[in-house]
C-alpha atoms as a PDB file:
ATOM      1  CA  MET A   1     -19.277   2.724 -16.686  1.00  0.00           C
ATOM      2  CA  SER A   2     -22.543   4.700 -16.948  1.00  0.00           C
ATOM      3  CA  GLU A   3     -23.398   6.547 -20.016  1.00  0.00           C
ATOM      4  CA  GLY A   4     -24.872  10.210 -20.142  1.00  0.00           C
ATOM      5  CA  ILE A   5     -23.806  11.256 -16.810  1.00  0.00           C
ATOM      6  CA  PRO A   6     -23.822  15.113 -16.580  1.00  0.00           C
ATOM      7  CA  ASP A   7     -20.543  16.987 -16.198  1.00  0.00           C
ATOM      8  CA  GLY A   8     -19.817  19.518 -13.471  1.00  0.00           C
ATOM      9  CA  PHE A   9     -17.285  21.205 -11.093  1.00  0.00           C
ATOM     10  CA  SER A  10     -17.807  19.042  -7.917  1.00  0.00           C
ATOM     11  CA  VAL A  11     -19.525  15.980  -6.797  1.00  0.00           C
ATOM     12  CA  ASP A  12     -20.461  14.357  -3.468  1.00  0.00           C
ATOM     13  CA  VAL A  13     -22.002  10.904  -2.898  1.00  0.00           C
ATOM     14  CA  GLY A  14     -24.637   9.708  -0.603  1.00  0.00           C
ATOM     15  CA  ASP A  15     -27.995   7.798  -0.519  1.00  0.00           C
ATOM     16  CA  LEU A  16     -30.221  10.640  -1.623  1.00  0.00           C
ATOM     17  CA  ASN A  17     -33.424   8.691  -2.157  1.00  0.00           C
ATOM     18  CA  MET A  18     -33.011   6.486   0.725  1.00  0.00           C
ATOM     19  CA  ASP A  19     -32.955   3.090  -1.261  1.00  0.00           C
ATOM     20  CA  GLY A  20     -29.809   1.749   0.130  1.00  0.00           C
ATOM     21  CA  ALA A  21     -27.665   2.500  -3.013  1.00  0.00           C
ATOM     22  CA  LEU A  22     -25.083   5.345  -3.398  1.00  0.00           C
ATOM     23  CA  ASP A  23     -26.244   8.369  -5.518  1.00  0.00           C
ATOM     24  CA  LEU A  24     -24.374  11.378  -7.061  1.00  0.00           C
ATOM     25  CA  PHE A  25     -24.887  15.026  -6.458  1.00  0.00           C
ATOM     26  CA  ILE A  26     -23.239  17.123  -9.116  1.00  0.00           C
ATOM     27  CA  ILE A  27     -22.900  20.846  -9.305  1.00  0.00           C
ATOM     28  CA  GLY A  28     -21.912  23.144 -12.253  1.00  0.00           C
ATOM     29  CA  ASP A  29     -23.919  25.114 -14.567  1.00  0.00           C
ATOM     30  CA  ASN A  30     -26.844  23.205 -13.135  1.00  0.00           C
ATOM     31  CA  HIS A  31     -27.228  21.007 -10.100  1.00  0.00           C
ATOM     32  CA  TRP A  32     -27.892  17.439 -10.968  1.00  0.00           C
ATOM     33  CA  THR A  33     -28.803  14.274  -9.043  1.00  0.00           C
ATOM     34  CA  VAL A  34     -27.888  10.955 -10.562  1.00  0.00           C
ATOM     35  CA  PHE A  35     -29.418   7.732  -8.642  1.00  0.00           C
ATOM     36  CA  GLY A  36     -27.262   4.685  -8.388  1.00  0.00           C
ATOM     37  CA  ASN A  37     -28.391   1.208  -9.068  1.00  0.00           C
ATOM     38  CA  GLY A  38     -26.238  -0.301  -6.311  1.00  0.00           C
ATOM     39  CA  ASP A  39     -23.737  -1.969  -8.605  1.00  0.00           C
ATOM     40  CA  GLY A  40     -21.701   0.912  -9.647  1.00  0.00           C
ATOM     41  CA  THR A  41     -23.963   2.168 -12.615  1.00  0.00           C
ATOM     42  CA  PHE A  42     -26.210   5.002 -12.435  1.00  0.00           C
ATOM     43  CA  THR A  43     -29.458   5.946 -14.257  1.00  0.00           C
ATOM     44  CA  ASN A  44     -32.209   8.584 -13.892  1.00  0.00           C
ATOM     45  CA  TRP A  45     -30.409  11.789 -13.699  1.00  0.00           C
ATOM     46  CA  GLN A  46     -32.320  14.981 -13.295  1.00  0.00           C
ATOM     47  CA  ILE A  47     -31.712  18.722 -12.950  1.00  0.00           C
ATOM     48  CA  ILE A  48     -32.412  20.003  -9.489  1.00  0.00           C
ATOM     49  CA  LEU A  49     -31.629  23.628 -10.111  1.00  0.00           C
ATOM     50  CA  HIS A  50     -30.538  25.935 -12.897  1.00  0.00           C
ATOM     51  CA  THR A  51     -27.455  27.883 -11.755  1.00  0.00           C
ATOM     52  CA  ASP A  52     -24.116  29.208 -12.619  1.00  0.00           C
ATOM     53  CA  ILE A  53     -21.377  27.792 -10.647  1.00  0.00           C
ATOM     54  CA  TRP A  54     -17.716  28.553 -10.919  1.00  0.00           C
ATOM     55  CA  ASN A  55     -15.116  26.860  -8.762  1.00  0.00           C
ATOM     56  CA  GLY A  56     -17.826  25.795  -6.255  1.00  0.00           C
ATOM     57  CA  ASP A  57     -18.052  22.804  -3.888  1.00  0.00           C
ATOM     58  CA  ILE A  58     -20.781  20.616  -2.347  1.00  0.00           C
ATOM     59  CA  ARG A  59     -21.105  18.815   0.925  1.00  0.00           C
ATOM     60  CA  LEU A  60     -23.991  16.366   1.748  1.00  0.00           C
ATOM     61  CA  GLY A  61     -25.410  16.190   5.358  1.00  0.00           C
ATOM     62  CA  ASP A  62     -28.561  16.079   7.315  1.00  0.00           C
ATOM     63  CA  LEU A  63     -28.699  19.816   7.685  1.00  0.00           C
ATOM     64  CA  ASP A  64     -32.252  19.974   9.082  1.00  0.00           C
ATOM     65  CA  GLY A  65     -32.339  16.783  11.291  1.00  0.00           C
ATOM     66  CA  ASP A  66     -34.967  14.930   9.385  1.00  0.00           C
ATOM     67  CA  GLY A  67     -32.819  11.711   8.593  1.00  0.00           C
ATOM     68  CA  ASP A  68     -32.073  12.424   4.927  1.00  0.00           C
ATOM     69  CA  LEU A  69     -29.102  13.990   3.047  1.00  0.00           C
ATOM     70  CA  ASP A  70     -29.452  17.687   2.202  1.00  0.00           C
ATOM     71  CA  ALA A  71     -26.847  19.763   0.283  1.00  0.00           C
ATOM     72  CA  PHE A  72     -24.679  22.790   1.316  1.00  0.00           C
ATOM     73  CA  ILE A  73     -23.420  24.303  -2.012  1.00  0.00           C
ATOM     74  CA  SER A  74     -20.700  26.954  -2.313  1.00  0.00           C
ATOM     75  CA  THR A  75     -19.854  29.154  -5.376  1.00  0.00           C
ATOM     76  CA  ALA A  76     -16.903  31.235  -6.096  1.00  0.00           C
ATOM     77  CA  ARG A  77     -18.757  33.763  -8.375  1.00  0.00           C
ATOM     78  CA  SER A  78     -18.418  37.380  -7.225  1.00  0.00           C
ATOM     79  CA  GLN A  79     -21.539  38.797  -5.586  1.00  0.00           C
ATOM     80  CA  ALA A  80     -22.864  35.282  -5.186  1.00  0.00           C
ATOM     81  CA  TYR A  81     -24.197  33.524  -2.143  1.00  0.00           C
ATOM     82  CA  HIS A  82     -24.007  29.985  -0.924  1.00  0.00           C
ATOM     83  CA  GLN A  83     -27.048  27.695  -1.236  1.00  0.00           C
ATOM     84  CA  VAL A  84     -28.740  25.132   1.031  1.00  0.00           C
ATOM     85  CA  LEU A  85     -30.940  22.552  -0.692  1.00  0.00           C
ATOM     86  CA  LEU A  86     -33.274  20.364   1.541  1.00  0.00           C
ATOM     87  CA  ASN A  87     -34.111  16.875   0.551  1.00  0.00           C
ATOM     88  CA  ASN A  88     -37.738  15.978   0.689  1.00  0.00           C
ATOM     89  CA  GLY A  89     -36.754  12.341   1.435  1.00  0.00           C
ATOM     90  CA  ASP A  90     -37.038  10.943  -2.039  1.00  0.00           C
ATOM     91  CA  GLY A  91     -34.056  12.601  -3.679  1.00  0.00           C
ATOM     92  CA  THR A  92     -36.031  15.772  -4.759  1.00  0.00           C
ATOM     93  CA  PHE A  93     -34.845  19.118  -3.306  1.00  0.00           C
ATOM     94  CA  GLU A  94     -36.074  22.449  -2.467  1.00  0.00           C
ATOM     95  CA  GLU A  95     -34.012  25.629  -1.852  1.00  0.00           C
ATOM     96  CA  LYS A  96     -33.941  26.920   1.843  1.00  0.00           C
ATOM     97  CA  ALA A  97     -33.718  30.719   1.844  1.00  0.00           C
ATOM     98  CA  GLN A  98     -30.638  31.870   3.799  1.00  0.00           C
ATOM     99  CA  PRO A  99     -29.851  35.366   5.138  1.00  0.00           C
ATOM    100  CA  ASN A 100     -27.144  36.273   2.947  1.00  0.00           C
ATOM    101  CA  ILE A 101     -24.331  33.725   3.065  1.00  0.00           C
ATOM    102  CA  PRO A 102     -21.732  35.383   0.909  1.00  0.00           C
ATOM    103  CA  SER A 103     -19.262  33.322  -1.112  1.00  0.00           C
ATOM    104  CA  HIS A 104     -15.535  34.140  -1.666  1.00  0.00           C
ATOM    105  CA  PRO A 105     -14.955  35.368  -5.386  1.00  0.00           C
ATOM    106  CA  ASN A 106     -12.113  33.056  -5.961  1.00  0.00           C
ATOM    107  CA  ARG A 107     -12.546  29.925  -3.773  1.00  0.00           C
ATOM    108  CA  GLY A 108     -15.685  27.885  -2.953  1.00  0.00           C
ATOM    109  CA  ALA A 109     -14.315  25.080  -0.559  1.00  0.00           C
ATOM    110  CA  ILE A 110     -16.556  24.109   2.408  1.00  0.00           C
ATOM    111  CA  ASP A 111     -16.717  21.614   5.011  1.00  0.00           C
ATOM    112  CA  LEU A 112     -19.534  20.441   7.451  1.00  0.00           C
ATOM    113  CA  ALA A 113     -19.440  19.289  11.208  1.00  0.00           C
ATOM    114  CA  ASP A 114     -20.829  19.889  14.454  1.00  0.00           C
ATOM    115  CA  PHE A 115     -18.312  22.180  15.928  1.00  0.00           C
ATOM    116  CA  ASP A 116     -20.380  23.739  18.625  1.00  0.00           C
ATOM    117  CA  ASN A 117     -21.663  20.354  19.968  1.00  0.00           C
ATOM    118  CA  ASP A 118     -25.348  21.146  19.636  1.00  0.00           C
ATOM    119  CA  GLY A 119     -26.129  18.248  17.629  1.00  0.00           C
ATOM    120  CA  ASP A 120     -26.432  19.752  14.054  1.00  0.00           C
ATOM    121  CA  LEU A 121     -24.139  20.199  11.146  1.00  0.00           C
ATOM    122  CA  ASP A 122     -22.492  23.693  10.983  1.00  0.00           C
ATOM    123  CA  ALA A 123     -20.301  24.944   8.060  1.00  0.00           C
ATOM    124  CA  VAL A 124     -16.964  26.584   7.401  1.00  0.00           C
ATOM    125  CA  THR A 125     -16.043  28.254   4.159  1.00  0.00           C
ATOM    126  CA  TRP A 126     -13.019  30.055   2.963  1.00  0.00           C
ATOM    127  CA  ASN A 127     -12.774  32.205   5.997  1.00  0.00           C
ATOM    128  CA  HIS A 128     -16.122  32.149   7.623  1.00  0.00           C
ATOM    129  CA  VAL A 129     -17.804  29.874  10.144  1.00  0.00           C
ATOM    130  CA  TRP A 130     -21.603  29.501   9.878  1.00  0.00           C
ATOM    131  CA  ILE A 131     -23.972  28.426  12.699  1.00  0.00           C
ATOM    132  CA  ASN A 132     -26.841  26.079  11.920  1.00  0.00           C
ATOM    133  CA  ASP A 133     -29.983  26.721  14.118  1.00  0.00           C
ATOM    134  CA  GLY A 134     -30.985  23.049  13.689  1.00  0.00           C
ATOM    135  CA  LEU A 135     -33.420  23.594  10.884  1.00  0.00           C
ATOM    136  CA  ALA A 136     -30.866  24.454   8.246  1.00  0.00           C
ATOM    137  CA  LEU A 137     -30.878  28.251   8.634  1.00  0.00           C
ATOM    138  CA  PHE A 138     -27.296  29.440   8.848  1.00  0.00           C
ATOM    139  CA  THR A 139     -26.028  32.637  10.391  1.00  0.00           C
ATOM    140  CA  LEU A 140     -22.405  34.022  10.600  1.00  0.00           C
ATOM    141  CA  GLY A 141     -20.771  32.800  13.725  1.00  0.00           C
ATOM    142  CA  GLN A 142     -17.028  34.141  13.190  1.00  0.00           C
ATOM    143  CA  GLU A 143     -14.950  35.430  10.504  1.00  0.00           C
ATOM    144  CA  LEU A 144     -11.554  33.830  10.719  1.00  0.00           C
ATOM    145  CA  THR A 145      -8.357  35.555  10.910  1.00  0.00           C
ATOM    146  CA  THR A 146      -6.876  33.229   8.388  1.00  0.00           C
ATOM    147  CA  PHE A 147      -8.194  31.920   4.960  1.00  0.00           C
ATOM    148  CA  GLY A 148      -7.861  28.656   2.793  1.00  0.00           C
ATOM    149  CA  ASP A 149      -9.544  25.509   2.057  1.00  0.00           C
ATOM    150  CA  PRO A 150     -10.877  24.230   5.301  1.00  0.00           C
ATOM    151  CA  LEU A 151     -11.166  20.762   6.899  1.00  0.00           C
ATOM    152  CA  PHE A 152     -12.776  20.002  10.328  1.00  0.00           C
ATOM    153  CA  VAL A 153     -10.675  17.574  12.506  1.00  0.00           C
ATOM    154  CA  ASP A 154      -9.865  17.155  16.239  1.00  0.00           C
ATOM    155  CA  ILE A 155      -6.159  18.311  15.758  1.00  0.00           C
ATOM    156  CA  ASP A 156      -5.355  18.617  19.434  1.00  0.00           C
ATOM    157  CA  ASN A 157      -7.175  15.596  20.858  1.00  0.00           C
ATOM    158  CA  ASP A 158      -9.333  17.606  23.218  1.00  0.00           C
ATOM    159  CA  GLY A 159     -12.685  16.077  22.074  1.00  0.00           C
ATOM    160  CA  ASP A 160     -13.975  18.976  19.874  1.00  0.00           C
ATOM    161  CA  LEU A 161     -13.409  19.858  16.115  1.00  0.00           C
ATOM    162  CA  ASP A 162     -10.711  22.249  15.099  1.00  0.00           C
ATOM    163  CA  ILE A 163     -10.144  23.803  11.580  1.00  0.00           C
ATOM    164  CA  CYS A 164      -7.061  23.355   9.409  1.00  0.00           C
ATOM    165  CA  GLN A 165      -6.592  25.582   6.368  1.00  0.00           C
ATOM    166  CA  ALA A 166      -4.283  25.854   3.557  1.00  0.00           C
ATOM    167  CA  HIS A 167      -3.513  28.569   1.096  1.00  0.00           C
ATOM    168  CA  ASN A 168       0.079  29.786   0.575  1.00  0.00           C
ATOM    169  CA  ASP A 169       0.701  28.577   4.125  1.00  0.00           C
ATOM    170  CA  PHE A 170      -0.811  26.131   6.542  1.00  0.00           C
ATOM    171  CA  HIS A 171      -3.102  27.281   9.295  1.00  0.00           C
ATOM    172  CA  VAL A 172      -4.626  25.802  12.517  1.00  0.00           C
ATOM    173  CA  GLN A 173      -7.655  27.335  14.206  1.00  0.00           C
ATOM    174  CA  ILE A 174      -8.417  25.660  17.696  1.00  0.00           C
ATOM    175  CA  ASN A 175     -11.833  25.271  19.040  1.00  0.00           C
ATOM    176  CA  ASP A 176     -12.565  26.453  22.508  1.00  0.00           C
ATOM    177  CA  GLY A 177     -15.307  23.852  22.795  1.00  0.00           C
ATOM    178  CA  MET A 178     -18.117  26.244  22.216  1.00  0.00           C
ATOM    179  CA  GLY A 179     -17.606  26.706  18.570  1.00  0.00           C
ATOM    180  CA  HIS A 180     -15.303  29.663  18.758  1.00  0.00           C
ATOM    181  CA  PHE A 181     -11.837  29.378  16.872  1.00  0.00           C
ATOM    182  CA  SER A 182      -8.499  31.081  17.774  1.00  0.00           C
ATOM    183  CA  GLN A 183      -5.436  30.956  15.518  1.00  0.00           C
ATOM    184  CA  HIS A 184      -2.997  28.413  16.957  1.00  0.00           C
ATOM    185  CA  ILE A 185      -0.020  27.986  14.449  1.00  0.00           C
ATOM    186  CA  THR A 186       0.721  28.976  11.001  1.00  0.00           C
ATOM    187  CA  ILE A 187       3.467  27.189   9.131  1.00  0.00           C
ATOM    188  CA  GLU A 188       4.959  29.480   6.517  1.00  0.00           C
ATOM    189  CA  MET A 189       5.606  27.680   3.251  1.00  0.00           C
ATOM    190  CA  GLN A 190       5.253  30.448   0.592  1.00  0.00           C
ATOM    191  CA  LEU A 191       3.894  27.901  -1.837  1.00  0.00           C
ATOM    192  CA  ASN A 192       3.519  29.377  -5.154  1.00  0.00           C
ATOM    193  CA  SER A 193       1.476  27.179  -7.547  1.00  0.00           C
ATOM    194  CA  PRO A 194       1.232  28.262 -11.334  1.00  0.00           C
ATOM    195  CA  ALA A 195      -2.419  27.114 -11.317  1.00  0.00           C
ATOM    196  CA  GLY A 196      -3.063  28.818  -7.985  1.00  0.00           C
ATOM    197  CA  GLY A 197      -3.849  25.432  -6.279  1.00  0.00           C
ATOM    198  CA  ILE A 198      -2.622  24.486  -2.943  1.00  0.00           C
ATOM    199  CA  TYR A 199      -4.162  21.364  -1.559  1.00  0.00           C
ATOM    200  CA  PHE A 200      -3.800  19.242   1.541  1.00  0.00           C
ATOM    201  CA  ASP A 201      -5.242  16.301   3.517  1.00  0.00           C
ATOM    202  CA  LEU A 202      -5.070  15.040   7.032  1.00  0.00           C
ATOM    203  CA  GLY A 203      -4.195  11.581   8.287  1.00  0.00           C
ATOM    204  CA  ASP A 204      -2.111   9.726  10.833  1.00  0.00           C
ATOM    205  CA  LEU A 205       1.021   9.320   8.829  1.00  0.00           C
ATOM    206  CA  ASP A 206       3.295   7.997  11.502  1.00  0.00           C
ATOM    207  CA  ASN A 207       0.631   5.852  13.398  1.00  0.00           C
ATOM    208  CA  ASP A 208       1.046   7.785  16.658  1.00  0.00           C
ATOM    209  CA  GLY A 209      -2.465   8.498  17.218  1.00  0.00           C
ATOM    210  CA  ASP A 210      -2.852  12.072  16.111  1.00  0.00           C
ATOM    211  CA  MET A 211      -3.589  13.686  12.757  1.00  0.00           C
ATOM    212  CA  ASP A 212      -0.826  14.646  10.537  1.00  0.00           C
ATOM    213  CA  ALA A 213      -0.870  16.683   7.284  1.00  0.00           C
ATOM    214  CA  VAL A 214       0.281  16.583   3.600  1.00  0.00           C
ATOM    215  CA  VAL A 215       0.396  19.688   1.742  1.00  0.00           C
ATOM    216  CA  VAL A 216       1.156  19.930  -2.134  1.00  0.00           C
ATOM    217  CA  GLY A 217       1.514  23.133  -4.326  1.00  0.00           C
ATOM    218  CA  GLY A 218       3.410  24.018  -7.079  1.00  0.00           C
ATOM    219  CA  ASP A 219       6.821  22.213  -7.052  1.00  0.00           C
ATOM    220  CA  TRP A 220       6.690  21.042  -3.397  1.00  0.00           C
ATOM    221  CA  LEU A 221       5.124  18.340  -1.233  1.00  0.00           C
ATOM    222  CA  PHE A 222       5.268  18.995   2.527  1.00  0.00           C
ATOM    223  CA  GLN A 223       4.738  16.251   5.257  1.00  0.00           C
ATOM    224  CA  LEU A 224       3.782  18.060   8.508  1.00  0.00           C
ATOM    225  CA  GLU A 225       3.981  16.147  11.884  1.00  0.00           C
ATOM    226  CA  ASN A 226       1.553  16.782  14.636  1.00  0.00           C
ATOM    227  CA  ASP A 227       2.915  16.582  18.230  1.00  0.00           C
ATOM    228  CA  GLY A 228      -0.534  15.675  19.666  1.00  0.00           C
ATOM    229  CA  SER A 229      -1.301  19.246  20.574  1.00  0.00           C
ATOM    230  CA  GLY A 230      -1.999  20.742  17.223  1.00  0.00           C
ATOM    231  CA  THR A 231       1.524  22.000  16.839  1.00  0.00           C
ATOM    232  CA  PHE A 232       3.073  20.932  13.481  1.00  0.00           C
ATOM    233  CA  SER A 233       6.493  20.711  12.169  1.00  0.00           C
ATOM    234  CA  ALA A 234       7.720  19.882   8.703  1.00  0.00           C
ATOM    235  CA  SER A 235       9.076  16.272   9.049  1.00  0.00           C
ATOM    236  CA  SER A 236      10.003  16.359   5.343  1.00  0.00           C
ATOM    237  CA  TRP A 237       9.680  18.382   2.136  1.00  0.00           C
ATOM    238  CA  ARG A 238      10.850  17.616  -1.226  1.00  0.00           C
ATOM    239  CA  PRO A 239      10.170  18.468  -4.921  1.00  0.00           C
ATOM    240  CA  TYR A 240       6.841  17.302  -5.935  1.00  0.00           C
ATOM    241  CA  GLY A 241       8.263  15.702  -9.187  1.00  0.00           C
ATOM    242  CA  VAL A 242       5.150  14.886 -10.969  1.00  0.00           C
ATOM    243  CA  ASN A 243       1.732  16.350 -11.270  1.00  0.00           C
ATOM    244  CA  ARG A 244       2.811  19.952 -10.797  1.00  0.00           C
ATOM    245  CA  ASN A 245      -0.541  21.163 -11.593  1.00  0.00           C
ATOM    246  CA  VAL A 246      -2.333  19.432  -8.859  1.00  0.00           C
ATOM    247  CA  SER A 247      -6.127  19.605  -8.510  1.00  0.00           C
ATOM    248  CA  GLY A 248      -6.651  17.912  -5.212  1.00  0.00           C
ATOM    249  CA  ILE A 249      -5.236  15.121  -2.990  1.00  0.00           C
ATOM    250  CA  HIS A 250      -6.709  12.484  -0.624  1.00  0.00           C
ATOM    251  CA  LEU A 251      -5.102  10.141   1.806  1.00  0.00           C
ATOM    252  CA  VAL A 252      -6.252   6.582   2.127  1.00  0.00           C
ATOM    253  CA  ASP A 253      -4.875   3.250   2.650  1.00  0.00           C
ATOM    254  CA  LEU A 254      -5.128   1.979  -0.986  1.00  0.00           C
ATOM    255  CA  ASP A 255      -3.217  -1.279  -0.672  1.00  0.00           C
ATOM    256  CA  GLU A 256      -4.297  -2.132   2.956  1.00  0.00           C
ATOM    257  CA  ASP A 257      -0.891  -2.457   4.334  1.00  0.00           C
ATOM    258  CA  GLY A 258      -1.657  -0.158   7.377  1.00  0.00           C
ATOM    259  CA  ASP A 259      -0.323   3.200   6.080  1.00  0.00           C
ATOM    260  CA  LEU A 260      -1.817   6.041   4.247  1.00  0.00           C
ATOM    261  CA  ASP A 261      -1.263   6.391   0.398  1.00  0.00           C
ATOM    262  CA  MET A 262      -2.075   9.444  -1.683  1.00  0.00           C
ATOM    263  CA  MET A 263      -4.083  10.060  -4.674  1.00  0.00           C
ATOM    264  CA  ALA A 264      -3.428  13.202  -6.458  1.00  0.00           C
ATOM    265  CA  GLY A 265      -5.374  14.622  -9.245  1.00  0.00           C
ATOM    266  CA  ALA A 266      -3.820  16.775 -12.223  1.00  0.00           C
ATOM    267  CA  ARG A 267      -5.472  19.683 -13.832  1.00  0.00           C
ATOM    268  CA  ARG A 268      -6.818  18.913 -17.312  1.00  0.00           C
ATOM    269  CA  TYR A 269      -5.817  22.217 -19.055  1.00  0.00           C
ATOM    270  CA  PHE A 270      -2.121  22.240 -17.963  1.00  0.00           C
ATOM    271  CA  GLY A 271      -0.189  20.053 -20.403  1.00  0.00           C
ATOM    272  CA  HIS A 272      -0.696  16.335 -20.426  1.00  0.00           C
ATOM    273  CA  GLU A 273      -0.335  15.451 -16.871  1.00  0.00           C
ATOM    274  CA  LYS A 274      -2.225  12.522 -15.288  1.00  0.00           C
ATOM    275  CA  SER A 275      -3.860  11.852 -12.070  1.00  0.00           C
ATOM    276  CA  LYS A 276      -1.555   9.574 -10.018  1.00  0.00           C
ATOM    277  CA  ILE A 277      -1.292   7.288  -6.937  1.00  0.00           C
ATOM    278  CA  PHE A 278       1.599   7.815  -4.538  1.00  0.00           C
ATOM    279  CA  TRP A 279       2.465   4.937  -2.353  1.00  0.00           C
ATOM    280  CA  ASN A 280       3.595   5.242   1.331  1.00  0.00           C
ATOM    281  CA  VAL A 281       6.973   3.533   1.486  1.00  0.00           C
ATOM    282  CA  ASP A 282       8.564   4.035   4.965  1.00  0.00           C
ATOM    283  CA  GLN A 283       6.487   7.407   5.402  1.00  0.00           C
ATOM    284  CA  SER A 284       7.624   8.785   2.107  1.00  0.00           C
ATOM    285  CA  PHE A 285       5.334   9.043  -0.991  1.00  0.00           C
ATOM    286  CA  ILE A 286       6.521   7.276  -4.072  1.00  0.00           C
ATOM    287  CA  PRO A 287       4.744   7.924  -7.376  1.00  0.00           C
ATOM    288  CA  GLY A 288       3.415   4.708  -8.794  1.00  0.00           C
ATOM    289  CA  THR A 289       2.989   3.808 -12.532  1.00  0.00           C
ATOM    290  CA  GLN A 290      -0.809   3.667 -12.620  1.00  0.00           C
ATOM    291  CA  GLU A 291      -2.433   6.716 -14.106  1.00  0.00           C
ATOM    292  CA  PHE A 292      -5.975   8.105 -14.368  1.00  0.00           C
ATOM    293  CA  PRO A 293      -7.594  10.909 -16.603  1.00  0.00           C
ATOM    294  CA  PRO A 294      -6.458  14.398 -15.629  1.00  0.00           C
ATOM    295  CA  VAL A 295      -9.221  16.657 -14.228  1.00  0.00           C
ATOM    296  CA  LEU A 296     -10.124  20.326 -14.041  1.00  0.00           C
ATOM    297  CA  ARG A 297     -12.059  20.639 -10.806  1.00  0.00           C
ATOM    298  CA  VAL A 298     -10.389  22.023  -7.855  1.00  0.00           C
ATOM    299  CA  PHE A 299     -12.315  20.492  -5.115  1.00  0.00           C
ATOM    300  CA  GLY A 300     -14.148  17.766  -6.992  1.00  0.00           C
ATOM    301  CA  MET A 301     -11.940  14.543  -6.672  1.00  0.00           C
ATOM    302  CA  LYS A 302     -13.278  12.415  -3.824  1.00  0.00           C
ATOM    303  CA  LEU A 303     -12.412   8.895  -2.704  1.00  0.00           C
ATOM    304  CA  ARG A 304     -15.249   6.446  -1.734  1.00  0.00           C
ATOM    305  CA  ASN A 305     -14.706   2.933  -0.292  1.00  0.00           C
ATOM    306  CA  CYS A 306     -18.035   1.749  -2.016  1.00  0.00           C
ATOM    307  CA  TYR A 307     -16.918  -2.001  -2.025  1.00  0.00           C
ATOM    308  CA  LEU A 308     -15.084  -4.320   0.234  1.00  0.00           C
ATOM    309  CA  ASP A 309     -12.557  -5.265  -2.404  1.00  0.00           C
ATOM    310  CA  GLU A 310     -11.943  -1.960  -4.237  1.00  0.00           C
ATOM    311  CA  ILE A 311     -11.746   1.668  -3.756  1.00  0.00           C
ATOM    312  CA  GLU A 312     -13.496   3.983  -6.410  1.00  0.00           C
ATOM    313  CA  VAL A 313     -12.410   7.433  -7.593  1.00  0.00           C
ATOM    314  CA  GLN A 314     -14.958  10.105  -8.642  1.00  0.00           C
ATOM    315  CA  ILE A 315     -13.575  12.645 -11.016  1.00  0.00           C
ATOM    316  CA  PRO A 316     -16.002  15.274 -12.452  1.00  0.00           C
ATOM    317  CA  ARG A 317     -14.768  17.008 -15.671  1.00  0.00           C
ATOM    318  CA  TRP A 318     -14.883  20.402 -17.339  1.00  0.00           C
ATOM    319  CA  PRO A 319     -18.281  21.354 -18.592  1.00  0.00           C
ATOM    320  CA  GLY A 320     -18.888  20.240 -22.101  1.00  0.00           C
ATOM    321  CA  GLN A 321     -16.537  17.171 -21.461  1.00  0.00           C
ATOM    322  CA  SER A 322     -17.538  13.679 -20.560  1.00  0.00           C
ATOM    323  CA  ILE A 323     -17.283  12.641 -16.730  1.00  0.00           C
ATOM    324  CA  GLN A 324     -15.275   9.891 -15.653  1.00  0.00           C
ATOM    325  CA  GLU A 325     -17.325   9.212 -12.489  1.00  0.00           C
ATOM    326  CA  LEU A 326     -15.993   5.933 -11.055  1.00  0.00           C
ATOM    327  CA  ILE A 327     -12.613   4.446 -11.747  1.00  0.00           C
ATOM    328  CA  PRO A 328     -12.141   1.134  -9.902  1.00  0.00           C
ATOM    329  CA  PHE A 329      -8.890  -0.338  -8.989  1.00  0.00           C
ATOM    330  CA  THR A 330      -8.221  -3.421  -6.974  1.00  0.00           C
ATOM    331  CA  ASN A 331      -5.884  -3.773  -4.067  1.00  0.00           C
ATOM    332  CA  ASN A 332      -2.051  -4.633  -4.231  1.00  0.00           C
ATOM    333  CA  GLN A 333      -1.528  -2.658  -7.349  1.00  0.00           C
ATOM    334  CA  CYS A 334       1.553  -1.101  -5.839  1.00  0.00           C
ATOM    335  CA  THR A 335       4.127  -0.760  -8.680  1.00  0.00           C
ATOM    336  CA  GLU A 336       6.828   1.596  -7.554  1.00  0.00           C
END
């Protein structure tokens, strides 16, 4: 485990200085880069920008088409604006001025994808779609009729990227192929999380070739089945049972048995709950016995398959606390 890694609210991973090793980009009270040595250890961290981020998120991607990883950063501060930082190719960054990309005062989740098929990465935030001109200048493309943490995915199998969102309910916005979205379906769940957190992830849960959804919030876990056209129905729902104050979920085949398991983070300031693994047993998620440190970050937990024989979990911690940046565990640790 690396020592002296800065803390923050969210982290993303990529080869920032193009040396073949995975690096960290952490956002919080400051923006930090932490360079990897290629063996799971990190050195040479540095401040990129002094800032004041609350409940923000970061996504790395080549925003200006020059072949290196840039950063799109959101913040949930009121009267604040999202930021675009361009990589100089060596892991140093310069801010690219934007024409007022306002943030949402409570939520900062974002996702990047080329949803208008013009060859560059666009962005979606809480309820806004932002169009990239190819040189990392973003302008408002559309204000969505729904809001929530967004993910891009081809949900109706027509070759373009649609938007799924979750807040109190689950929403699907269908792309017309030109980057314009229309509301397709809303599944009313009326989820009420005491921590204000409703989280979801997408994956083919039933191995039928389309993307299904898992939504967790408050006391409940919903599994939503896609019929292939982007129309969902609740295939199962049950009390969540553990980790009531969830801080994020991710679906991944942890035990390499051909189905998707779930990693669920627990918020650090609610009781003594732990982040846990839920194993997929006959398309039902069963909590395992292995536990990890709790987290505060809403959007920060990410899974990276950095090595062939293990998956590593990155968990940024509350500012002022140490960061548990990589927690490896090997395959076949299913202990229902």
